[in-house]
GROMACS .gro file of C-alpha atoms in nm:
model
  330
    1UNK     CA    1 -13.619  11.660   1.181
    2UNK     CA    2 -13.896  11.403   1.235
    3UNK     CA    3 -13.898  11.198   1.549
    4UNK     CA    4 -14.019  10.846   1.620
    5UNK     CA    5 -14.394  10.878   1.680
    6UNK     CA    6 -14.442  10.525   1.814
    7UNK     CA    7 -14.162  10.434   2.059
    8UNK     CA    8 -14.335  10.106   2.145
    9UNK     CA    9 -14.267   9.983   1.790
   10UNK     CA   10 -13.889  10.010   1.843
   11UNK     CA   11 -13.729   9.678   1.947
   12UNK     CA   12 -13.639   9.659   2.316
   13UNK     CA   13 -13.289   9.538   2.235
   14UNK     CA   14 -13.015   9.631   2.181
   15UNK     CA   15 -12.978   9.931   2.418
   16UNK     CA   16 -12.643  10.104   2.366
   17UNK     CA   17 -12.485  10.321   2.635
   18UNK     CA   18 -12.310  10.646   2.540
   19UNK     CA   19 -12.092  10.798   2.814
   20UNK     CA   20 -11.971  11.158   2.786
   21UNK     CA   21 -11.678  11.229   3.015
   22UNK     CA   22 -11.592  11.559   3.183
   23UNK     CA   23 -11.304  11.595   2.935
   24UNK     CA   24 -11.550  11.588   2.644
   25UNK     CA   25 -11.468  11.236   2.528
   26UNK     CA   26 -11.733  10.979   2.434
   27UNK     CA   27 -11.755  10.601   2.451
   28UNK     CA   28 -12.012  10.354   2.323
   29UNK     CA   29 -12.034  10.036   2.527
   30UNK     CA   30 -11.690  10.121   2.669
   31UNK     CA   31 -11.529  10.167   2.326
   32UNK     CA   32 -11.389  10.519   2.258
   33UNK     CA   33 -11.547  10.714   1.974
   34UNK     CA   34 -11.316  10.898   1.734
   35UNK     CA   35 -11.451  11.253   1.687
   36UNK     CA   36 -11.543  11.348   1.333
   37UNK     CA   37 -11.392  11.663   1.178
   38UNK     CA   38 -11.575  11.971   1.302
   39UNK     CA   39 -11.799  11.776   1.544
   40UNK     CA   40 -11.787  11.727   1.917
   41UNK     CA   41 -11.781  11.387   2.089
   42UNK     CA   42 -12.157  11.379   2.149
   43UNK     CA   43 -12.242  11.443   1.783
   44UNK     CA   44 -11.982  11.190   1.667
   45UNK     CA   45 -12.129  10.927   1.901
   46UNK     CA   46 -12.480  10.990   1.768
   47UNK     CA   47 -12.344  10.962   1.411
   48UNK     CA   48 -12.203  10.620   1.499
   49UNK     CA   49 -12.543  10.514   1.638
   50UNK     CA   50 -12.708  10.638   1.317
   51UNK     CA   51 -12.487  10.405   1.117
   52UNK     CA   52 -12.582  10.112   1.340
   53UNK     CA   53 -12.951  10.197   1.308
   54UNK     CA   54 -12.921  10.213   0.930
   55UNK     CA   55 -12.752   9.873   0.921
   56UNK     CA   56 -13.028   9.720   1.133
   57UNK     CA   57 -13.304   9.890   0.938
   58UNK     CA   58 -13.486  10.032   1.243
   59UNK     CA   59 -13.432  10.292   1.520
   60UNK     CA   60 -13.209  10.201   1.815
   61UNK     CA   61 -13.249  10.268   2.186
   62UNK     CA   62 -12.963  10.432   2.376
   63UNK     CA   63 -12.885  10.563   2.725
   64UNK     CA   64 -12.682  10.884   2.712
   65UNK     CA   65 -12.486  10.944   3.036
   66UNK     CA   66 -12.375  11.306   3.085
   67UNK     CA   67 -12.069  11.414   3.291
   68UNK     CA   68 -12.296  11.519   3.581
   69UNK     CA   69 -12.425  11.160   3.613
   70UNK     CA   70 -12.766  11.217   3.455
   71UNK     CA   71 -12.894  10.950   3.216
   72UNK     CA   72 -13.114  11.033   2.917
   73UNK     CA   73 -13.305  10.748   2.747
   74UNK     CA   74 -13.321  10.824   2.374
   75UNK     CA   75 -13.422  10.664   2.046
   76UNK     CA   76 -13.198  10.737   1.745
   77UNK     CA   77 -13.298  10.667   1.384
   78UNK     CA   78 -13.077  10.635   1.077
   79UNK     CA   79 -13.189  10.974   0.946
   80UNK     CA   80 -13.058  11.151   1.257
   81UNK     CA   81 -13.392  11.184   1.435
   82UNK     CA   82 -13.339  11.178   1.814
   83UNK     CA   83 -13.647  11.108   2.027
   84UNK     CA   84 -13.615  11.166   2.404
   85UNK     CA   85 -13.823  10.941   2.628
   86UNK     CA   86 -13.995  11.040   2.949
   87UNK     CA   87 -13.918  10.709   3.119
   88UNK     CA   88 -13.637  10.452   3.113
   89UNK     CA   89 -13.632  10.192   2.840
   90UNK     CA   90 -13.857   9.897   2.927
   91UNK     CA   91 -13.681   9.579   3.023
   92UNK     CA   92 -13.771   9.282   2.799
   93UNK     CA   93 -13.958   9.011   2.984
   94UNK     CA   94 -13.805   8.666   2.930
   95UNK     CA   95 -14.043   8.395   2.812
   96UNK     CA   96 -14.182   8.177   3.090
   97UNK     CA   97 -13.986   7.862   3.152
   98UNK     CA   98 -14.151   7.536   3.067
   99UNK     CA   99 -14.266   7.341   3.372
  100UNK     CA  100 -14.045   7.049   3.469
  101UNK     CA  101 -14.231   6.727   3.432
  102UNK     CA  102 -14.147   6.469   3.692
  103UNK     CA  103 -14.188   6.104   3.616
  104UNK     CA  104 -14.336   5.927   3.916
  105UNK     CA  105 -14.252   5.560   3.930
  106UNK     CA  106 -14.553   5.344   4.021
  107UNK     CA  107 -14.540   5.187   4.363
  108UNK     CA  108 -14.527   4.812   4.333
  109UNK     CA  109 -14.709   4.608   4.599
  110UNK     CA  110 -14.488   4.411   4.834
  111UNK     CA  111 -14.547   4.039   4.793
  112UNK     CA  112 -14.575   3.829   5.109
  113UNK     CA  113 -14.276   3.621   5.203
  114UNK     CA  114 -14.282   3.261   5.088
  115UNK     CA  115 -14.136   2.967   5.270
  116UNK     CA  116 -13.958   2.840   4.962
  117UNK     CA  117 -13.904   3.085   4.677
  118UNK     CA  118 -13.828   2.908   4.353
  119UNK     CA  119 -13.553   3.050   4.136
  120UNK     CA  120 -13.677   3.120   3.784
  121UNK     CA  121 -13.483   3.229   3.486
  122UNK     CA  122 -13.553   3.573   3.338
  123UNK     CA  123 -13.509   3.478   2.973
  124UNK     CA  124 -13.829   3.425   2.770
  125UNK     CA  125 -13.935   3.063   2.735
  126UNK     CA  126 -13.782   2.950   3.064
  127UNK     CA  127 -14.036   3.088   3.305
  128UNK     CA  128 -14.200   2.743   3.359
  129UNK     CA  129 -13.882   2.534   3.378
  130UNK     CA  130 -13.882   2.297   3.683
  131UNK     CA  131 -13.653   2.379   3.970
  132UNK     CA  132 -13.425   2.090   4.074
  133UNK     CA  133 -13.457   1.972   4.433
  134UNK     CA  134 -13.192   2.073   4.681
  135UNK     CA  135 -12.889   1.854   4.703
  136UNK     CA  136 -12.549   1.815   4.543
  137UNK     CA  137 -12.542   1.952   4.194
  138UNK     CA  138 -12.457   1.709   3.913
  139UNK     CA  139 -12.113   1.723   3.763
  140UNK     CA  140 -12.253   1.828   3.426
  141UNK     CA  141 -12.574   1.995   3.334
  142UNK     CA  142 -12.634   1.707   3.090
  143UNK     CA  143 -12.531   1.419   3.321
  144UNK     CA  144 -12.866   1.383   3.497
  145UNK     CA  145 -13.079   1.442   3.187
  146UNK     CA  146 -13.194   1.131   2.995
  147UNK     CA  147 -13.049   1.098   2.649
  148UNK     CA  148 -13.316   1.074   2.381
  149UNK     CA  149 -13.227   0.851   2.087
  150UNK     CA  150 -13.364   0.998   1.765
  151UNK     CA  151 -13.597   0.785   1.556
  152UNK     CA  152 -13.466   0.681   1.213
  153UNK     CA  153 -13.598   0.903   0.940
  154UNK     CA  154 -13.684   0.746   0.606
  155UNK     CA  155 -13.530   0.916   0.308
  156UNK     CA  156 -13.789   1.087   0.084
  157UNK     CA  157 -13.855   0.924  -0.249
  158UNK     CA  158 -13.825   1.178  -0.532
  159UNK     CA  159 -14.142   1.227  -0.737
  160UNK     CA  160 -14.122   1.140  -1.107
  161UNK     CA  161 -14.058   1.439  -1.329
  162UNK     CA  162 -14.242   1.445  -1.665
  163UNK     CA  163 -14.033   1.471  -1.973
  164UNK     CA  164 -14.173   1.810  -2.071
  165UNK     CA  165 -14.415   2.050  -1.909
  166UNK     CA  166 -14.629   2.247  -2.153
  167UNK     CA  167 -14.615   2.622  -2.085
  168UNK     CA  168 -14.942   2.807  -2.064
  169UNK     CA  169 -14.998   3.087  -2.311
  170UNK     CA  170 -14.974   3.429  -2.141
  171UNK     CA  171 -15.303   3.612  -2.105
  172UNK     CA  172 -15.336   3.911  -2.335
  173UNK     CA  173 -15.279   4.247  -2.168
  174UNK     CA  174 -15.594   4.457  -2.119
  175UNK     CA  175 -15.629   4.745  -2.362
  176UNK     CA  176 -15.497   5.079  -2.237
  177UNK     CA  177 -15.767   5.340  -2.200
  178UNK     CA  178 -15.635   5.694  -2.214
  179UNK     CA  179 -15.968   5.822  -2.089
  180UNK     CA  180 -15.903   5.664  -1.750
  181UNK     CA  181 -15.555   5.816  -1.719
  182UNK     CA  182 -15.512   6.024  -1.406
  183UNK     CA  183 -15.225   6.271  -1.424
  184UNK     CA  184 -14.992   6.276  -1.124
  185UNK     CA  185 -15.056   6.534  -0.858
  186UNK     CA  186 -14.842   6.845  -0.879
  187UNK     CA  187 -14.553   6.857  -0.632
  188UNK     CA  188 -14.629   7.017  -0.302
  189UNK     CA  189 -14.429   7.334  -0.257
  190UNK     CA  190 -14.351   7.459   0.088
  191UNK     CA  191 -14.482   7.809   0.167
  192UNK     CA  192 -14.236   8.096   0.145
  193UNK     CA  193 -14.103   8.218   0.478
  194UNK     CA  194 -14.235   8.558   0.592
  195UNK     CA  195 -14.032   8.861   0.488
  196UNK     CA  196 -13.824   9.008   0.768
  197UNK     CA  197 -13.811   9.388   0.720
  198UNK     CA  198 -13.550   9.415   0.999
  199UNK     CA  199 -13.301   9.182   0.835
  200UNK     CA  200 -12.964   9.359   0.800
  201UNK     CA  201 -12.808   9.418   0.463
  202UNK     CA  202 -12.587   9.124   0.347
  203UNK     CA  203 -12.215   9.167   0.388
  204UNK     CA  204 -12.141   9.175   0.016
  205UNK     CA  205 -12.339   9.503  -0.005
  206UNK     CA  206 -12.156   9.655   0.292
  207UNK     CA  207 -11.902   9.854   0.081
  208UNK     CA  208 -12.181  10.030  -0.111
  209UNK     CA  209 -12.364  10.108   0.211
  210UNK     CA  210 -12.043  10.237   0.371
  211UNK     CA  211 -11.999  10.481   0.079
  212UNK     CA  212 -12.348  10.621   0.146
  213UNK     CA  213 -12.280  10.673   0.516
  214UNK     CA  214 -11.934  10.821   0.463
  215UNK     CA  215 -12.060  11.068   0.203
  216UNK     CA  216 -12.353  11.174   0.423
  217UNK     CA  217 -12.134  11.224   0.729
  218UNK     CA  218 -11.891  11.446   0.540
  219UNK     CA  219 -12.184  11.651   0.405
  220UNK     CA  220 -12.166  11.538   0.040
  221UNK     CA  221 -12.533  11.452  -0.001
  222UNK     CA  222 -12.511  11.435  -0.381
  223UNK     CA  223 -12.244  11.162  -0.361
  224UNK     CA  224 -12.450  10.981  -0.099
  225UNK     CA  225 -12.755  10.990  -0.328
  226UNK     CA  226 -12.550  10.854  -0.619
  227UNK     CA  227 -12.417  10.570  -0.401
  228UNK     CA  228 -12.773  10.493  -0.282
  229UNK     CA  229 -12.888  10.472  -0.644
  230UNK     CA  230 -12.611  10.221  -0.720
  231UNK     CA  231 -12.709  10.014  -0.416
  232UNK     CA  232 -13.075  10.015  -0.524
  233UNK     CA  233 -12.983   9.895  -0.872
  234UNK     CA  234 -12.766   9.613  -0.732
  235UNK     CA  235 -13.039   9.503  -0.490
  236UNK     CA  236 -13.301   9.518  -0.766
  237UNK     CA  237 -13.094   9.287  -0.986
  238UNK     CA  238 -13.037   9.042  -0.701
  239UNK     CA  239 -13.369   9.045  -0.512
  240UNK     CA  240 -13.627   9.225  -0.726
  241UNK     CA  241 -13.802   9.562  -0.681
  242UNK     CA  242 -14.026   9.455  -0.389
  243UNK     CA  243 -13.757   9.310  -0.162
  244UNK     CA  244 -13.694   9.496   0.167
  245UNK     CA  245 -13.329   9.562   0.074
  246UNK     CA  246 -13.428   9.720  -0.259
  247UNK     CA  247 -13.704   9.929  -0.103
  248UNK     CA  248 -13.468  10.031   0.177
  249UNK     CA  249 -13.216  10.168  -0.073
  250UNK     CA  250 -13.497  10.351  -0.253
  251UNK     CA  251 -13.613  10.502   0.078
  252UNK     CA  252 -13.257  10.621   0.142
  253UNK     CA  253 -13.258  10.796  -0.196
  254UNK     CA  254 -13.589  10.964  -0.111
  255UNK     CA  255 -13.463  11.084   0.226
  256UNK     CA  256 -13.142  11.224   0.076
  257UNK     CA  257 -13.352  11.410  -0.183
  258UNK     CA  258 -13.535  11.579   0.105
  259UNK     CA  259 -13.207  11.674   0.270
  260UNK     CA  260 -13.071  11.819  -0.055
  261UNK     CA  261 -13.372  12.057  -0.089
  262UNK     CA  262 -13.286  12.110  -0.454
  263UNK     CA  263 -13.545  11.914  -0.654
  264UNK     CA  264 -13.877  11.893  -0.469
  265UNK     CA  265 -14.044  11.720  -0.763
  266UNK     CA  266 -13.788  11.438  -0.754
  267UNK     CA  267 -13.818  11.413  -0.375
  268UNK     CA  268 -14.198  11.385  -0.404
  269UNK     CA  269 -14.185  11.118  -0.673
  270UNK     CA  270 -13.921  10.913  -0.488
  271UNK     CA  271 -14.131  10.914  -0.171
  272UNK     CA  272 -14.447  10.821  -0.361
  273UNK     CA  273 -14.263  10.535  -0.533
  274UNK     CA  274 -14.128  10.414  -0.198
  275UNK     CA  275 -14.470  10.430  -0.030
  276UNK     CA  276 -14.642  10.243  -0.314
  277UNK     CA  277 -14.381   9.967  -0.320
  278UNK     CA  278 -14.404   9.927   0.056
  279UNK     CA  279 -14.780   9.896   0.030
  280UNK     CA  280 -14.754   9.638  -0.249
  281UNK     CA  281 -14.498   9.437  -0.051
  282UNK     CA  282 -14.719   9.452   0.263
  283UNK     CA  283 -14.452   9.629   0.463
  284UNK     CA  284 -14.527   9.755   0.818
  285UNK     CA  285 -14.792  10.024   0.786
  286UNK     CA  286 -14.647  10.279   1.030
  287UNK     CA  287 -14.334  10.340   0.821
  288UNK     CA  288 -14.540  10.342   0.498
  289UNK     CA  289 -14.763  10.620   0.635
  290UNK     CA  290 -14.456  10.812   0.745
  291UNK     CA  291 -14.316  10.792   0.390
  292UNK     CA  292 -14.649  10.915   0.253
  293UNK     CA  293 -14.641  11.214   0.490
  294UNK     CA  294 -14.292  11.300   0.366
  295UNK     CA  295 -14.421  11.287   0.009
  296UNK     CA  296 -14.696  11.538   0.095
  297UNK     CA  297 -14.447  11.766   0.269
  298UNK     CA  298 -14.219  11.763  -0.036
  299UNK     CA  299 -14.519  11.828  -0.264
  300UNK     CA  300 -14.620  12.132  -0.058
  301UNK     CA  301 -14.268  12.272  -0.091
  302UNK     CA  302 -14.290  12.208  -0.465
  303UNK     CA  303 -14.627  12.385  -0.493
  304UNK     CA  304 -14.474  12.692  -0.332
  305UNK     CA  305 -14.206  12.724  -0.602
  306UNK     CA  306 -14.356  12.553  -0.910
  307UNK     CA  307 -14.735  12.526  -0.922
  308UNK     CA  308 -14.743  12.373  -1.270
  309UNK     CA  309 -14.514  12.085  -1.172
  310UNK     CA  310 -14.710  12.036  -0.850
  311UNK     CA  311 -15.038  12.012  -1.042
  312UNK     CA  312 -14.877  11.759  -1.273
  313UNK     CA  313 -14.787  11.538  -0.972
  314UNK     CA  314 -15.116  11.591  -0.787
  315UNK     CA  315 -15.303  11.294  -0.951
  316UNK     CA  316 -15.022  11.057  -0.858
  317UNK     CA  317 -15.023  11.189  -0.501
  318UNK     CA  318 -15.400  11.138  -0.472
  319UNK     CA  319 -15.382  10.788  -0.622
  320UNK     CA  320 -15.111  10.665  -0.385
  321UNK     CA  321 -15.284  10.828  -0.087
  322UNK     CA  322 -15.610  10.653  -0.170
  323UNK     CA  323 -15.424  10.324  -0.225
  324UNK     CA  324 -15.259  10.334   0.116
  325UNK     CA  325 -15.507  10.514   0.339
  326UNK     CA  326 -15.822  10.388   0.170
  327UNK     CA  327 -15.730  10.021   0.131
  328UNK     CA  328 -15.561   9.942   0.460
  329UNK     CA  329 -15.684   9.978   0.818
  330UNK     CA  330 -15.558  10.279   1.008
   0.00000   0.00000   0.00000
């Protein structure tokens, strides 16, 4: 079974912990794992991790603790590939914290003391108001202020209004020139967000995905392949053939065809179709090359049992290989 060739490409989180007790029981993150029929606790725990990896769309890091206390850092993929690591999982480095900016208040100069400091109002327009001399305050703020008598204001004489005012004729509108017409600018459309190939499958497709996993775990690969084909068709109708969810379902079909080992021609064509769609959708190159290698392996098995069918598929294999390996940097 293939292993992960580039462990650095696997996300650093999450890291699940599998604990195998001396009694042969297994837990994942403290939760007990129900053993599957005919499988021990360790295999059942890895099957559970496979399901989680399939839902996330990428391999998952785990720490497997044995009864003797030893800890094995592993990477588990959805297809059952288990990759042991020679060192513990790296710890993600948190992003550096932004420096705290301190606001320094300016130092105001100290004014020399004055013998008599006038009291001035703070409201605008009263900064130059005179300060009354010291002494007893008047009873009213208006008692000491002189009263100004307003001057009489003559009433305005209305101007004579003419009997009728002739209205001016409106100026003729300028002729419309269609040659000078400037069409409005097209609306500005915001760019599409980048495609996230690690986005989990939406919840409304979870029942179909669960049927695939359940059939594979019980060994019914034909039923799992049929459920994967239904999921691909549903994703194609909803998202289109180049969406990560559609291509992911197609890749699951291709992998199940390899596991069945019954129709090497179909396994080769499914892997070639998956690799070409990934290349067209600009998917991550490492997984695309891995799919292409699986297509070649299936084709070699086909050539050993049916040379005529293999020669019929050879041009397609060469075309897709040139498309992926010849048009993209290695």
